[in-house]
Structures are given as C-alpha cells and as structure tokens.
N, CA, C and O atoms as a DFTB+ gen file, in Angstrom:
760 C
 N C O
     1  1     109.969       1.623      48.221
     2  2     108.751       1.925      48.937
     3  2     107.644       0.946      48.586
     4  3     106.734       0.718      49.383
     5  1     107.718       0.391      47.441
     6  2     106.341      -0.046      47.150
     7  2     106.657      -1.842      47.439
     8  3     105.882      -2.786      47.285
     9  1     107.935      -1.831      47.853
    10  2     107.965      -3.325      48.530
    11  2     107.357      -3.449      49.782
    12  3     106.881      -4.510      50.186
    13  1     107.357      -1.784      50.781
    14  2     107.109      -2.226      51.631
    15  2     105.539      -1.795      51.978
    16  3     104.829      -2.165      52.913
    17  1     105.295      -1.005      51.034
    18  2     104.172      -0.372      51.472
    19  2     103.017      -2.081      50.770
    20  3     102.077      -2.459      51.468
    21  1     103.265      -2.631      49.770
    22  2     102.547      -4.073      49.823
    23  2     103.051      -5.048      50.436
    24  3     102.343      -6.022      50.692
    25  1     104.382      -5.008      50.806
    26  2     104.800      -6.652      51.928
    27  2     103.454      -5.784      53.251
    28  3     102.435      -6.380      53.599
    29  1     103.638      -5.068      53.505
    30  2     102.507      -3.895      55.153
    31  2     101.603      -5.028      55.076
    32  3     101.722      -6.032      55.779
    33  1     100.640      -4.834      54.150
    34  2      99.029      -5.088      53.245
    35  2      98.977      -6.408      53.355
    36  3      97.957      -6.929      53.807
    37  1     100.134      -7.219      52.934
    38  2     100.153      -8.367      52.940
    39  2     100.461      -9.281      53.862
    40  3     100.259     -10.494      53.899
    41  1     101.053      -8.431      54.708
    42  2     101.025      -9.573      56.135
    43  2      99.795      -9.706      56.833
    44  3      98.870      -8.900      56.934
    45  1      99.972     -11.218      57.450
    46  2      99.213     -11.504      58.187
    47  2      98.696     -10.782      59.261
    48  3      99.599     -10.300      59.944
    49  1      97.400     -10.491      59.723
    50  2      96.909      -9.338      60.306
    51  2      96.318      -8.151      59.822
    52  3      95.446      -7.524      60.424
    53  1      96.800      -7.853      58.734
    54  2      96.532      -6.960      57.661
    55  2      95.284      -7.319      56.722
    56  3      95.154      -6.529      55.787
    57  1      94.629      -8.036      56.765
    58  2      93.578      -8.451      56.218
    59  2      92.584      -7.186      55.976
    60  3      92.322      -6.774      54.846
    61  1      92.050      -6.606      57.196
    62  2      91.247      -5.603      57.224
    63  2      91.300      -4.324      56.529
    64  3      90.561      -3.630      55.831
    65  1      92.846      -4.292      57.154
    66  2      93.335      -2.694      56.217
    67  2      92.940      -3.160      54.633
    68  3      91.918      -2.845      54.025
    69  1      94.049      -4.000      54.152
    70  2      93.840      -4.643      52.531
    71  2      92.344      -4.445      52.005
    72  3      92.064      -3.842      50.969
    73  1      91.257      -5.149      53.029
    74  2      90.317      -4.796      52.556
    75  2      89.261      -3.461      52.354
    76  3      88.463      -3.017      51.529
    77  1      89.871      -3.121      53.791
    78  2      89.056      -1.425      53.321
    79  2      89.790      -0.610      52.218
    80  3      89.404       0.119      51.304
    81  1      91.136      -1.071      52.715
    82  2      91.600       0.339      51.237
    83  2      91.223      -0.140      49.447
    84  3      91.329       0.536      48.424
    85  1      90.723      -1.696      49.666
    86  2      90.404      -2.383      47.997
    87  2      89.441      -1.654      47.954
    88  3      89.439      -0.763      47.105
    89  1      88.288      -1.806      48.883
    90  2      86.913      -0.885      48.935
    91  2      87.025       0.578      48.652
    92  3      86.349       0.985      47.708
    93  1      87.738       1.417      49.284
    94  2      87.557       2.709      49.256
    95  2      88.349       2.720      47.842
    96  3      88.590       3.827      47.360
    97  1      88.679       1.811      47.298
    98  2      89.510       2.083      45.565
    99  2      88.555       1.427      44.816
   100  3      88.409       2.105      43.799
   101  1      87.984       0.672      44.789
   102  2      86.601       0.409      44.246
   103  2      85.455       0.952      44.025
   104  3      84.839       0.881      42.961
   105  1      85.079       1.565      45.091
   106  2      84.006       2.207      45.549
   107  2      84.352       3.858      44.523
   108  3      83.679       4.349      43.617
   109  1      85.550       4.301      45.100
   110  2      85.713       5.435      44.915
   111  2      85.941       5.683      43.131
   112  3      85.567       6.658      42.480
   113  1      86.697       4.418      42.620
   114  2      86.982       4.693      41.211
   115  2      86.019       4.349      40.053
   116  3      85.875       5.011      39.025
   117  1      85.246       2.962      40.458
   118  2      85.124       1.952      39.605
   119  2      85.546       1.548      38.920
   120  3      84.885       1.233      37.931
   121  1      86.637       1.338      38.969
   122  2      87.448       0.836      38.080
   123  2      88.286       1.771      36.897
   124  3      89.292       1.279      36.385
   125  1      87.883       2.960      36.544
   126  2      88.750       3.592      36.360
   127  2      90.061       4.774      36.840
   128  3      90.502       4.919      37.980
   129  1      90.412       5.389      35.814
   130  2      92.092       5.602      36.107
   131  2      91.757       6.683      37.288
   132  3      90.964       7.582      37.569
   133  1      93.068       5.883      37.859
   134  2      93.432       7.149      39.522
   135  2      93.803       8.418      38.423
   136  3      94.298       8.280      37.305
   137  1      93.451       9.549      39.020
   138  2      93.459      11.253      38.593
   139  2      94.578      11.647      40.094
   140  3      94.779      11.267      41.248
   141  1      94.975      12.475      39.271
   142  2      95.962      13.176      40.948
   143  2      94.313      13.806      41.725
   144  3      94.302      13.862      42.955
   145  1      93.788      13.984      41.413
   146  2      92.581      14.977      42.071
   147  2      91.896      13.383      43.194
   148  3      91.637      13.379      44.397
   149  1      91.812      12.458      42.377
   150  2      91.490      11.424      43.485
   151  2      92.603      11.332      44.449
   152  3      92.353      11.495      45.643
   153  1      93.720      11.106      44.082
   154  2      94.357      11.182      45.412
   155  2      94.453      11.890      46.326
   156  3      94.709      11.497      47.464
   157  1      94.304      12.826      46.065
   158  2      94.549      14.177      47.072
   159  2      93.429      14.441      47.604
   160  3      93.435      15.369      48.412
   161  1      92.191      13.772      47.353
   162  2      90.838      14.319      47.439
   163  2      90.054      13.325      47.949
   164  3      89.658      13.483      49.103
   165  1      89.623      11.978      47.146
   166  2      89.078      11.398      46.903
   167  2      89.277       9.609      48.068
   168  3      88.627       8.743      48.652
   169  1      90.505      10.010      47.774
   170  2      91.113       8.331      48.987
   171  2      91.821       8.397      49.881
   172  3      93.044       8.275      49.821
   173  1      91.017       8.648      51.089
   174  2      91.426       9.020      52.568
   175  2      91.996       8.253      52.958
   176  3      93.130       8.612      53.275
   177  1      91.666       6.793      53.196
   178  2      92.219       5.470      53.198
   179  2      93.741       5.564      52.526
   180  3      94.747       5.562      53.235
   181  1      93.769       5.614      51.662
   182  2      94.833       5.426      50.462
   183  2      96.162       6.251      50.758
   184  3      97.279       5.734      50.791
   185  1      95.837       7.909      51.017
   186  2      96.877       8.497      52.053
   187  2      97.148       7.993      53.383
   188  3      98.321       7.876      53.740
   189  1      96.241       7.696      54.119
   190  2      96.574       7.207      55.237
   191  2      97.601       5.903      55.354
   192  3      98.551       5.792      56.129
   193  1      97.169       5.014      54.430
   194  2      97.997       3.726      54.215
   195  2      99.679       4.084      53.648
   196  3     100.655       3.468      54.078
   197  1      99.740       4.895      52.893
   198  2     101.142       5.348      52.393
   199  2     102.023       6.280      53.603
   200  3     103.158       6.023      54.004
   201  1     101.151       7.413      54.039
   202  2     101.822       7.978      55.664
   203  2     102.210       6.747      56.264
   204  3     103.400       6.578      56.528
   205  1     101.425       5.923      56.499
   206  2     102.179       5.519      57.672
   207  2     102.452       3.958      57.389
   208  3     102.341       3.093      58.258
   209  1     102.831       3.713      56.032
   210  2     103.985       2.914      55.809
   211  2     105.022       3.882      55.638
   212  3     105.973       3.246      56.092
   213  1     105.448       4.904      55.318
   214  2     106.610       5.583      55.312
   215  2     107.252       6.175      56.672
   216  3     108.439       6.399      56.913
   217  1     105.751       6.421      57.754
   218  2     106.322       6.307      59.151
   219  2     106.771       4.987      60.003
   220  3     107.090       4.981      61.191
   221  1     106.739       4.289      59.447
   222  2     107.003       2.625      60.280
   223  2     108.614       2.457      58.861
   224  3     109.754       2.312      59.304
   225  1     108.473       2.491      57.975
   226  2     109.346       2.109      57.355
   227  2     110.162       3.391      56.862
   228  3     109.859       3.825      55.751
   229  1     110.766       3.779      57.295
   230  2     111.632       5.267      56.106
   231  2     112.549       4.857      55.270
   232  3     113.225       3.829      55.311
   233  1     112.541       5.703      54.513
   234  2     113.881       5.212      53.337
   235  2     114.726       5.374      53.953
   236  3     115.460       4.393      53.838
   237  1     115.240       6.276      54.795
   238  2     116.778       6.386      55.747
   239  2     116.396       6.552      57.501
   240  3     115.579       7.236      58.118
   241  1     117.190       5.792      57.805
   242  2     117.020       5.332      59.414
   243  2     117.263       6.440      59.917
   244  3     116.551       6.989      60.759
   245  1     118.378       6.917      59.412
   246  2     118.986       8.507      60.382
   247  2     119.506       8.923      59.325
   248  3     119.796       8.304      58.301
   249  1     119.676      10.491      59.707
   250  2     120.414      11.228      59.353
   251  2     121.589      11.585      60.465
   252  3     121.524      11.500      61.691
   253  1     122.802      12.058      59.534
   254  2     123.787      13.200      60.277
   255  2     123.708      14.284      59.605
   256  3     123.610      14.347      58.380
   257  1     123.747      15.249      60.409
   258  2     123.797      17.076      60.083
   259  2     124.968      17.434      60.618
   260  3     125.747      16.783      61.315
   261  1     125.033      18.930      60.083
   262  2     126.186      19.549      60.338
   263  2     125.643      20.700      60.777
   264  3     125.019      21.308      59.907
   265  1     125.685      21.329      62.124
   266  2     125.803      22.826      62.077
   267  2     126.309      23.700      61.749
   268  3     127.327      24.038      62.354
   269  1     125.914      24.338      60.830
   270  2     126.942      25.821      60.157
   271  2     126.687      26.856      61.072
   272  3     125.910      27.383      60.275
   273  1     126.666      27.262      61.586
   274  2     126.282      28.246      62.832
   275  2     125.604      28.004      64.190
   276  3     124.497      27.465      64.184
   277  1     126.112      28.320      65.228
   278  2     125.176      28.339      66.313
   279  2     123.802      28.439      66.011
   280  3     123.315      28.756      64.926
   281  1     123.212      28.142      67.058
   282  2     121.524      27.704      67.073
   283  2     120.890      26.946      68.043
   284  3     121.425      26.054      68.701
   285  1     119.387      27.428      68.143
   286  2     119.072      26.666      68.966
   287  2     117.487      26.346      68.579
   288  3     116.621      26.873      67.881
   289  1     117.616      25.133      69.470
   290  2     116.505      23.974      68.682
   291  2     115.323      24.650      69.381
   292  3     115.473      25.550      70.208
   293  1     113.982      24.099      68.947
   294  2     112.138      23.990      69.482
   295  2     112.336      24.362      71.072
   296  3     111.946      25.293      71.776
   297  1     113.232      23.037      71.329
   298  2     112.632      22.960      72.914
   299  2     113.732      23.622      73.553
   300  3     113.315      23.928      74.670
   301  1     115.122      24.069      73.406
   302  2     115.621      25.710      73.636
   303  2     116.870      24.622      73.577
   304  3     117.918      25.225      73.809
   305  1     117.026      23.621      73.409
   306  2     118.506      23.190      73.387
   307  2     119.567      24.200      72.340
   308  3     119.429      24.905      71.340
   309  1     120.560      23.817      73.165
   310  2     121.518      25.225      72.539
   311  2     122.527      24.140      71.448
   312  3     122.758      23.109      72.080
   313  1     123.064      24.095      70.269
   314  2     124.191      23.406      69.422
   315  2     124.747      24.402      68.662
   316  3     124.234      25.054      67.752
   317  1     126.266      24.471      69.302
   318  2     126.901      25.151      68.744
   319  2     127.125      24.967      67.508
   320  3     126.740      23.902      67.026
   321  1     127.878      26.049      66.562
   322  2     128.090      25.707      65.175
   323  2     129.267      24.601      64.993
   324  3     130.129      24.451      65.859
   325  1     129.230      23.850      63.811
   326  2     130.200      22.823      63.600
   327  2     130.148      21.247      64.543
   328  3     130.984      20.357      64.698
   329  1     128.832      21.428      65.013
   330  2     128.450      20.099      66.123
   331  2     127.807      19.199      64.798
   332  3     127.145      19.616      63.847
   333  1     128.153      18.143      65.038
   334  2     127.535      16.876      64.084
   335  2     125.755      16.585      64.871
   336  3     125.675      16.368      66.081
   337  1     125.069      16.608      64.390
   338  2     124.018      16.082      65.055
   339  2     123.318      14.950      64.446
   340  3     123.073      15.106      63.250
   341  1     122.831      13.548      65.115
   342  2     122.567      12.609      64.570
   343  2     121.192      12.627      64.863
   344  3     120.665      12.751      65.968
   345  1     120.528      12.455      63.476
   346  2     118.904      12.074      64.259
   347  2     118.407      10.725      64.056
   348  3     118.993       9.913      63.341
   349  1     117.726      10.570      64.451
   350  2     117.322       9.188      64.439
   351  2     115.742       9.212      64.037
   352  3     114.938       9.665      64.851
   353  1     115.141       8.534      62.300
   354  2     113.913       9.246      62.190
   355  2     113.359       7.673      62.333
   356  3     112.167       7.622      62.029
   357  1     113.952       6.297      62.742
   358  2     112.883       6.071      63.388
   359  2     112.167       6.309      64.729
   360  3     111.041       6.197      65.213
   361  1     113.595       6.754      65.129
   362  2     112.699       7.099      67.219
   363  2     112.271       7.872      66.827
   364  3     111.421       7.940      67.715
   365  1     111.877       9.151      65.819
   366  2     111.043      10.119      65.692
   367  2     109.897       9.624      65.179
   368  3     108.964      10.253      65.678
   369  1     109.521       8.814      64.435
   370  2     108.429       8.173      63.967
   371  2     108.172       7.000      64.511
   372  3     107.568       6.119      63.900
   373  1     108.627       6.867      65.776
   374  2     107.991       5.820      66.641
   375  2     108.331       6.480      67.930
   376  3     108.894       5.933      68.879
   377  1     107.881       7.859      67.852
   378  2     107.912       7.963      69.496
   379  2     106.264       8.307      69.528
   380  3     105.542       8.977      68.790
   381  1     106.001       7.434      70.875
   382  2     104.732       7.397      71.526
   383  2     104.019       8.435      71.563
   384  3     102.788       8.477      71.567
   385  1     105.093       9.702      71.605
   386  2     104.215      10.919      71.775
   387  2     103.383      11.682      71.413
   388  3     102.558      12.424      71.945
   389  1     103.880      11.260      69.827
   390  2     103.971      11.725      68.458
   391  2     102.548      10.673      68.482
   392  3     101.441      10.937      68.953
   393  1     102.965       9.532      67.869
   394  2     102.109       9.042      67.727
   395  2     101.699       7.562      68.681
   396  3     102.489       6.660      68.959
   397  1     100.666       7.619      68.952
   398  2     100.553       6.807      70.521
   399  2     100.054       5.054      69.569
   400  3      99.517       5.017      68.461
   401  1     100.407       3.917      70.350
   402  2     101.031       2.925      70.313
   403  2     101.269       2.901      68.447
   404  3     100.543       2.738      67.466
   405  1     103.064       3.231      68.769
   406  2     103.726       3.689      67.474
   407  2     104.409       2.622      66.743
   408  3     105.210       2.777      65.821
   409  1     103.941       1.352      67.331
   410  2     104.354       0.164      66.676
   411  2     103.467      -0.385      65.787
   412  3     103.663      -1.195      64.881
   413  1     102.760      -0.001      66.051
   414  2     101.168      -0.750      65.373
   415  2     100.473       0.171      63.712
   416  3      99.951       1.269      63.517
   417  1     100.820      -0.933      62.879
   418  2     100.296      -0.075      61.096
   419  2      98.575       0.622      61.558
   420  3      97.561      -0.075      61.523
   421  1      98.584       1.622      61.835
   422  2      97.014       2.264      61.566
   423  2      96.541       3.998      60.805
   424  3      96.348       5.163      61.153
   425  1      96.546       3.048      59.478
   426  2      96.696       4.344      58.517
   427  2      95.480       4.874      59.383
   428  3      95.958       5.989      59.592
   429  1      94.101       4.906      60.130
   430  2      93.530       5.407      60.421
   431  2      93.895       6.898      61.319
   432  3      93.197       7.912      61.346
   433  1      94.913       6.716      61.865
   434  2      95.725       7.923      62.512
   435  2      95.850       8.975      61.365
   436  3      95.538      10.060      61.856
   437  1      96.112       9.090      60.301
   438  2      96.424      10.278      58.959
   439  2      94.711      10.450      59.196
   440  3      94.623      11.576      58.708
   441  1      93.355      10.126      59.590
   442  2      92.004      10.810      58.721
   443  2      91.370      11.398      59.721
   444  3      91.132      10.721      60.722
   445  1      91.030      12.555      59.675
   446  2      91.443      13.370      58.651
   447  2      92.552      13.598      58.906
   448  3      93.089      13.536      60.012
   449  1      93.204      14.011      57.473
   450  2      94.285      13.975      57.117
   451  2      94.901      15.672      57.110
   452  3      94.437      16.492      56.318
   453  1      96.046      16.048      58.154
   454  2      96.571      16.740      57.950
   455  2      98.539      16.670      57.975
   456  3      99.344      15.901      58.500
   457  1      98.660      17.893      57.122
   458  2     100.550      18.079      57.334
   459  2     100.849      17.396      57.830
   460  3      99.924      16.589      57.744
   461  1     101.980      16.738      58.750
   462  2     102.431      16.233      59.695
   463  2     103.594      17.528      59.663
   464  3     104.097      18.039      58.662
   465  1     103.787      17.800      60.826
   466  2     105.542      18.899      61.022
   467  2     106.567      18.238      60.726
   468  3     106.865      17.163      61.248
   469  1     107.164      18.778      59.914
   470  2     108.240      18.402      59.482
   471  2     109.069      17.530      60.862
   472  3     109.567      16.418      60.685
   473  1     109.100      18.149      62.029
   474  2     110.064      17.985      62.963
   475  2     109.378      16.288      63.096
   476  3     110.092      15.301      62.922
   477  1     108.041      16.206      63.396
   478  2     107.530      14.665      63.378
   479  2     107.263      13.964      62.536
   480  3     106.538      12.970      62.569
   481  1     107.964      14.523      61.485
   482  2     107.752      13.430      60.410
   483  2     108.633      13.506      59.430
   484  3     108.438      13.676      58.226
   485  1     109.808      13.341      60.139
   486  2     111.025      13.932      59.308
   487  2     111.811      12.581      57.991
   488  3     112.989      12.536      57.637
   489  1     110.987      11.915      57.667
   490  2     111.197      10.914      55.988
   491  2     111.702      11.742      55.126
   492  3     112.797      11.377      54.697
   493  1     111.281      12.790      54.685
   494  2     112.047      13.334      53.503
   495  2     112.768      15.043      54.108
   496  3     112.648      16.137      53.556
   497  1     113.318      14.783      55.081
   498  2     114.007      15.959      55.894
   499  2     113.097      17.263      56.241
   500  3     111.871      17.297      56.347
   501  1     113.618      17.858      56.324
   502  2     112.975      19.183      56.303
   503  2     113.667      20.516      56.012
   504  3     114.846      20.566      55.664
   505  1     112.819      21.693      56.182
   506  2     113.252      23.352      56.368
   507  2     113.940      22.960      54.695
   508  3     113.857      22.093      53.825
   509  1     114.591      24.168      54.966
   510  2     115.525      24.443      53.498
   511  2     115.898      23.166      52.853
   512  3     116.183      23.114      51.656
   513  1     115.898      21.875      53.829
   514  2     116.557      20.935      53.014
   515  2     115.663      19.953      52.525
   516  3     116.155      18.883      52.164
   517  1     114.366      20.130      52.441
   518  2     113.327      19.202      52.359
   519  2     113.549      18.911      51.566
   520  3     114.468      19.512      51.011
   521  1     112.809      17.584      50.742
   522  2     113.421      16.691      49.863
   523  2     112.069      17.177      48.318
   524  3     110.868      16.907      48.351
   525  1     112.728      17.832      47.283
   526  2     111.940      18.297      46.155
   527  2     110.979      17.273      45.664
   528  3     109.818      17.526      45.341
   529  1     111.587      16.001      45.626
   530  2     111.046      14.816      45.695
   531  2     109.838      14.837      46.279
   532  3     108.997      15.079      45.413
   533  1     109.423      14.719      47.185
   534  2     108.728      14.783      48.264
   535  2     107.087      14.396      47.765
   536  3     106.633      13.268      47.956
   537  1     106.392      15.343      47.194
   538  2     105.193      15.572      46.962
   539  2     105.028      14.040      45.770
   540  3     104.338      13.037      45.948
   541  1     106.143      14.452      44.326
   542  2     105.815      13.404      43.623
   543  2     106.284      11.768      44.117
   544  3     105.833      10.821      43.472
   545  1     106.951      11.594      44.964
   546  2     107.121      10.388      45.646
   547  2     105.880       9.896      46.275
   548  3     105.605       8.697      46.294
   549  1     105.147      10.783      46.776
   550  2     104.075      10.136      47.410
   551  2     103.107      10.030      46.705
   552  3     102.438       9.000      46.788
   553  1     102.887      10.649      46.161
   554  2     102.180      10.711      44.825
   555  2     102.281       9.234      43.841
   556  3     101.416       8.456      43.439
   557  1     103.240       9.267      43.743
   558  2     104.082       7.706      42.686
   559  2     103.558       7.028      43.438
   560  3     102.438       6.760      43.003
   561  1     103.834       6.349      44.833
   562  2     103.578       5.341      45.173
   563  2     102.044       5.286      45.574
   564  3     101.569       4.254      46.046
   565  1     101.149       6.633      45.335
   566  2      99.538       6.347      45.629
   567  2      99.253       5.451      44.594
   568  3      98.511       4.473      44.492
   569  1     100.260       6.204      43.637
   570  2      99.219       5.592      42.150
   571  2      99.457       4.020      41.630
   572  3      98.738       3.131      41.173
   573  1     100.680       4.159      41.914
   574  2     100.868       2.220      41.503
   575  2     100.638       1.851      42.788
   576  3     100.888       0.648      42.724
   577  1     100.299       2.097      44.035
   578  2      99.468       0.877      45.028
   579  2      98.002       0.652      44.359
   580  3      97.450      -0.448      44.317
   581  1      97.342       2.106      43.736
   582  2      95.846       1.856      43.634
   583  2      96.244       1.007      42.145
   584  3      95.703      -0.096      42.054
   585  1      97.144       1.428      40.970
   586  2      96.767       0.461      39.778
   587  2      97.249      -0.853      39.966
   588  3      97.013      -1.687      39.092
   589  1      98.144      -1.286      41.374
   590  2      97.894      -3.010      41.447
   591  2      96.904      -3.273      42.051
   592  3      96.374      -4.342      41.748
   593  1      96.336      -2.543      42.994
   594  2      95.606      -3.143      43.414
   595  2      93.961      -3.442      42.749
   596  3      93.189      -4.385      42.920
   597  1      93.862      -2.294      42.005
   598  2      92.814      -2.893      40.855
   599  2      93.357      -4.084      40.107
   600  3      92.408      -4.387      39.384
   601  1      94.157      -4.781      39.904
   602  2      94.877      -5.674      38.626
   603  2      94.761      -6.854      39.628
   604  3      94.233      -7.915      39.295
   605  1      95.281      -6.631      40.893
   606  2      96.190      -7.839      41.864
   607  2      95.672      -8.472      43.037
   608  3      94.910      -7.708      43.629
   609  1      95.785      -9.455      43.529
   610  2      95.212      -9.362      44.739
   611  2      96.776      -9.825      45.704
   612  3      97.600     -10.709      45.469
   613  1      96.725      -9.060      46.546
   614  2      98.098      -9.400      47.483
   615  2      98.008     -10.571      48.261
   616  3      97.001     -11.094      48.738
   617  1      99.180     -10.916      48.328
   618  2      98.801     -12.524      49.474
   619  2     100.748     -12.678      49.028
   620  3     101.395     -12.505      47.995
   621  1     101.125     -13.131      50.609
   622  2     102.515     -13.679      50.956
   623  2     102.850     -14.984      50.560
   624  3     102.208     -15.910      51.054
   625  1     103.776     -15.225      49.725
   626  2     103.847     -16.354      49.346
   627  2     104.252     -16.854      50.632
   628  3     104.789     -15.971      51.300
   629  1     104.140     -18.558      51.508
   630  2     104.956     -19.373      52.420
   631  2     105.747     -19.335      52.510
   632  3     106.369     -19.929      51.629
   633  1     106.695     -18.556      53.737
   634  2     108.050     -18.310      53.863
   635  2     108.398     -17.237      53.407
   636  3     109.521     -16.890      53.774
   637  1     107.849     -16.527      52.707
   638  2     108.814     -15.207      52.169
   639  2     109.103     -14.540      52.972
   640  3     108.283     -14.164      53.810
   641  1     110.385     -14.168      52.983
   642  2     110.832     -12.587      54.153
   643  2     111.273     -11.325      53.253
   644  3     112.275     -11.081      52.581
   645  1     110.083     -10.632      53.536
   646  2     109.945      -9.054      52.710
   647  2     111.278      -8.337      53.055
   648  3     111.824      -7.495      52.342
   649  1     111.669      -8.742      54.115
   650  2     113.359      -8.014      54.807
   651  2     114.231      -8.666      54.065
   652  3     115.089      -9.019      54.874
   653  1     114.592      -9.109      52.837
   654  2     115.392     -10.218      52.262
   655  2     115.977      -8.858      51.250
   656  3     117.121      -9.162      50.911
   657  1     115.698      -7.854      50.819
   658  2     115.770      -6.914      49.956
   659  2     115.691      -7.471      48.329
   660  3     116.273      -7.098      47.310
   661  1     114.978      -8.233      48.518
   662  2     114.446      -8.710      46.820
   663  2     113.556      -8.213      46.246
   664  3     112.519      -8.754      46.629
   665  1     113.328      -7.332      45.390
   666  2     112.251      -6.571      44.502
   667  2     111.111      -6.867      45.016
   668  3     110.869      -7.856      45.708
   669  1     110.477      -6.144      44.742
   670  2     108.970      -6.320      45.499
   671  2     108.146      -6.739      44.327
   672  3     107.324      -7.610      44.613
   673  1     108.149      -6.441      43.381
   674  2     107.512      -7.855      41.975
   675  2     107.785      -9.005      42.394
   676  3     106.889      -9.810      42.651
   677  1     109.491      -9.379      42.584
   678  2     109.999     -10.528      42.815
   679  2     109.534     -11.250      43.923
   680  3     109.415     -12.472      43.826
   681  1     109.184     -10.517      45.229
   682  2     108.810     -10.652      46.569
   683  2     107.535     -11.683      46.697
   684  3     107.373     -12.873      46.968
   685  1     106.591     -10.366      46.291
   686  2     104.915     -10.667      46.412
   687  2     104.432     -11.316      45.015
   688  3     103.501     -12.108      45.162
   689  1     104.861     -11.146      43.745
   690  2     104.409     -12.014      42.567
   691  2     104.836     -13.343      41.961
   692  3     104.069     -14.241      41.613
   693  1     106.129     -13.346      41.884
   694  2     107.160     -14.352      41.952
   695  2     106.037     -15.551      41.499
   696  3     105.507     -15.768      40.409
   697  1     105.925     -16.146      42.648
   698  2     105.331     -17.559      42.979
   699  2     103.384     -16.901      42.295
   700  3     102.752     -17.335      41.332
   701  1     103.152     -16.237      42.885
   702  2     101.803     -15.542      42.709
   703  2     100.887     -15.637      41.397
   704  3      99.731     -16.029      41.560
   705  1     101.292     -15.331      40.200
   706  2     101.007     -14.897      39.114
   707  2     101.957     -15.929      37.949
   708  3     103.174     -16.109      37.937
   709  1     100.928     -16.478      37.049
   710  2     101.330     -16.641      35.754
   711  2     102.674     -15.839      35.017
   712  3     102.920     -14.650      35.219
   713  1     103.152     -16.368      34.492
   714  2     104.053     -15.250      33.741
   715  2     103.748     -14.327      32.883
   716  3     104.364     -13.288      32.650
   717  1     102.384     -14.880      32.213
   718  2     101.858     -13.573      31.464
   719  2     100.912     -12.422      31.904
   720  3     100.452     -11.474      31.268
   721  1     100.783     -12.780      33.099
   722  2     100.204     -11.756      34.543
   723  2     100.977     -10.840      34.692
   724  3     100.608      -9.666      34.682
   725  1     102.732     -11.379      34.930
   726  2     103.794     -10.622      35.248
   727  2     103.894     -10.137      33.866
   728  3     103.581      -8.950      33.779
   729  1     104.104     -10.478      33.183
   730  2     104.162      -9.499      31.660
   731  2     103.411      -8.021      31.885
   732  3     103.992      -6.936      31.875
   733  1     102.196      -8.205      32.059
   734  2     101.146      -7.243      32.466
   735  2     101.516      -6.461      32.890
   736  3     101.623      -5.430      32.225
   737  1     102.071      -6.511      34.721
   738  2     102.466      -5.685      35.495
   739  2     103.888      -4.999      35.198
   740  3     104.503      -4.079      35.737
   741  1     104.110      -5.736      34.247
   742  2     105.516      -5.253      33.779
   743  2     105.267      -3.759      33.536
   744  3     105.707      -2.769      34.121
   745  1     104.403      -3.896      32.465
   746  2     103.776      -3.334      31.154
   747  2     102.972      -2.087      31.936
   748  3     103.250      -0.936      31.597
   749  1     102.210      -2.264      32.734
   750  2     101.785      -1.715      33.858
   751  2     102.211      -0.189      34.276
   752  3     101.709       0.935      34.308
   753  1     103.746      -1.000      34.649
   754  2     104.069      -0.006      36.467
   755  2     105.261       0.538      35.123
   756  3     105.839       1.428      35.746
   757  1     105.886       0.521      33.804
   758  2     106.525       1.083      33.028
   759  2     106.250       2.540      32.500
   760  3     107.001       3.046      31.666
C-alpha cells in the first residue's frame, strides 16, 4: 500500500494534492507525533488521500465466492446455492455511479468523510467476512504516509515505473536520499 499510496503523490499532476495534504500535516501537527485521535479527527485530507488510493488501487482485483445457500442479492438478483460468483472490485471502485469521473485521484470525494458501504467499497470484503485487518491497515498506512512525509519530500526519480513491483523505499528513495537518510527511514518505519 504505501508504494502506491506515495508512487499516487508523486506523480506528475499530483503536485497539488502532495501539497495540500504536506499543509494540512503541518498545519495540523507541527511537527509533532501523529496520535490515532489526529487521524480519525484531525486530517481530513489525510483520510481522503488513503480512501481513495485504496479505491483506484486495491490489494486484490477480484474476488471469487462461493454460495453456501440460496440467496438473493440488493437489487433482487436470485444465486442459487453452490454458484461461484466473481466480483470484480475494480469495476466496483471505478464505476461512475459510485463514484463519478472514477478514473481521476480526488481524495476530495471522502470530505466530509463518511463509511463507504461495504457493497461500494468492497477492498477489504465485507458482511461476516470483512477483513479484521481493516481498521488497523488504514490506520498503518495514515501514520507512516504522515511520518514520511514530515522527514521526506516525494519526487519520481526519471524513468521509474512504480508498476515494476519494487519496494516502495527502493522505488521513490533509491536514487533520492543519501544513504544515511535511508538509514533514518529505515529506523523510522521499524
């Protein structure tokens, strides 16, 4: 997550976002330590930017399910028991409907910030099977976006492709930072 939620920040175009969310982490902290109470409270920006890198990017493209019993879905579709059903959570997090032009990064869509339904925002599943994970995952990645980004300043090295699946230290610092910078962040995000 946190490769992609800073490769987002760091592409070109992204200038603006990068800079309001440095501000609203500046502004909001001064420089000291993120509290869970700031996140949840305090950096509107900061949720917004993590929603919806996790809606443009999910950790899993689709799921397959299994029906254990007959049932029937929201909009009255009927699936019998023992039907495989495939979902697809990026067409769910990029359908227009849901959220209108669903190609485009604008954490501004999360403020104010409420739930999203499980059914539209299905990243860490849902109902009985929701992912326990869930709360502290998002959580994790508020807090080490806000403590690099107090430490770091993001910028793409020439040529890098964030789709290459190379660590995201390795990605965005690599070329970036001194080695005893990277020591730091080592030391840091441990």
């Amino acid at each position: 997550y946190q490769r992609r939620v800073h490769g987002e920040l760091a592409q070109p175009g992204q200038a603006e976002v990068l800079e309001r969310l440095q501000a609203e982490i500046d502004s909001t902290l001064n420089g000291e330590a993120v509290t869970y109470d700031d996140i949840q409270k305090r950096l509107p920006y900061l949720k917004g930017v993590v929603y919806e890198t996790l809606r443009l990017h999910p950790f899993v493209s689709q799921l397959i399910l299994n029906a254990v019993k007959d049932d029937v879905w929201p909009d009255g579709t009927f699936c019998p028991a023992r039907m495989n059903v495939r979902v697809s959570i990026d067409s769910v997090c990029r359908d227009p409907k849901l959220y209108p032009d669903p190609d485009t990064f604008q954490p501004t869509r999360w403020i104010p910030f409420r739930e999203p339904p499980q059914a539209e925002f299905p990243i860490f599943k849902g109902g009985p099977r929701l992912c326990v994970g869930m709360q502290m995952a998002i959580f994790e990645a508020s807090l080490v976006t806000v403590y690099i980004l107090q430490k770091f300043t993001l910028h793409i090295v020439p040529g890098q492709d964030l789709r290459s699946g190379v660590g995201f230290a390795n990605t965005i610092f690599s070329h970036a930072f001194k080695r005893s910078q990277m020591e730091v962040l080592a030391k840091l995000l441990v």
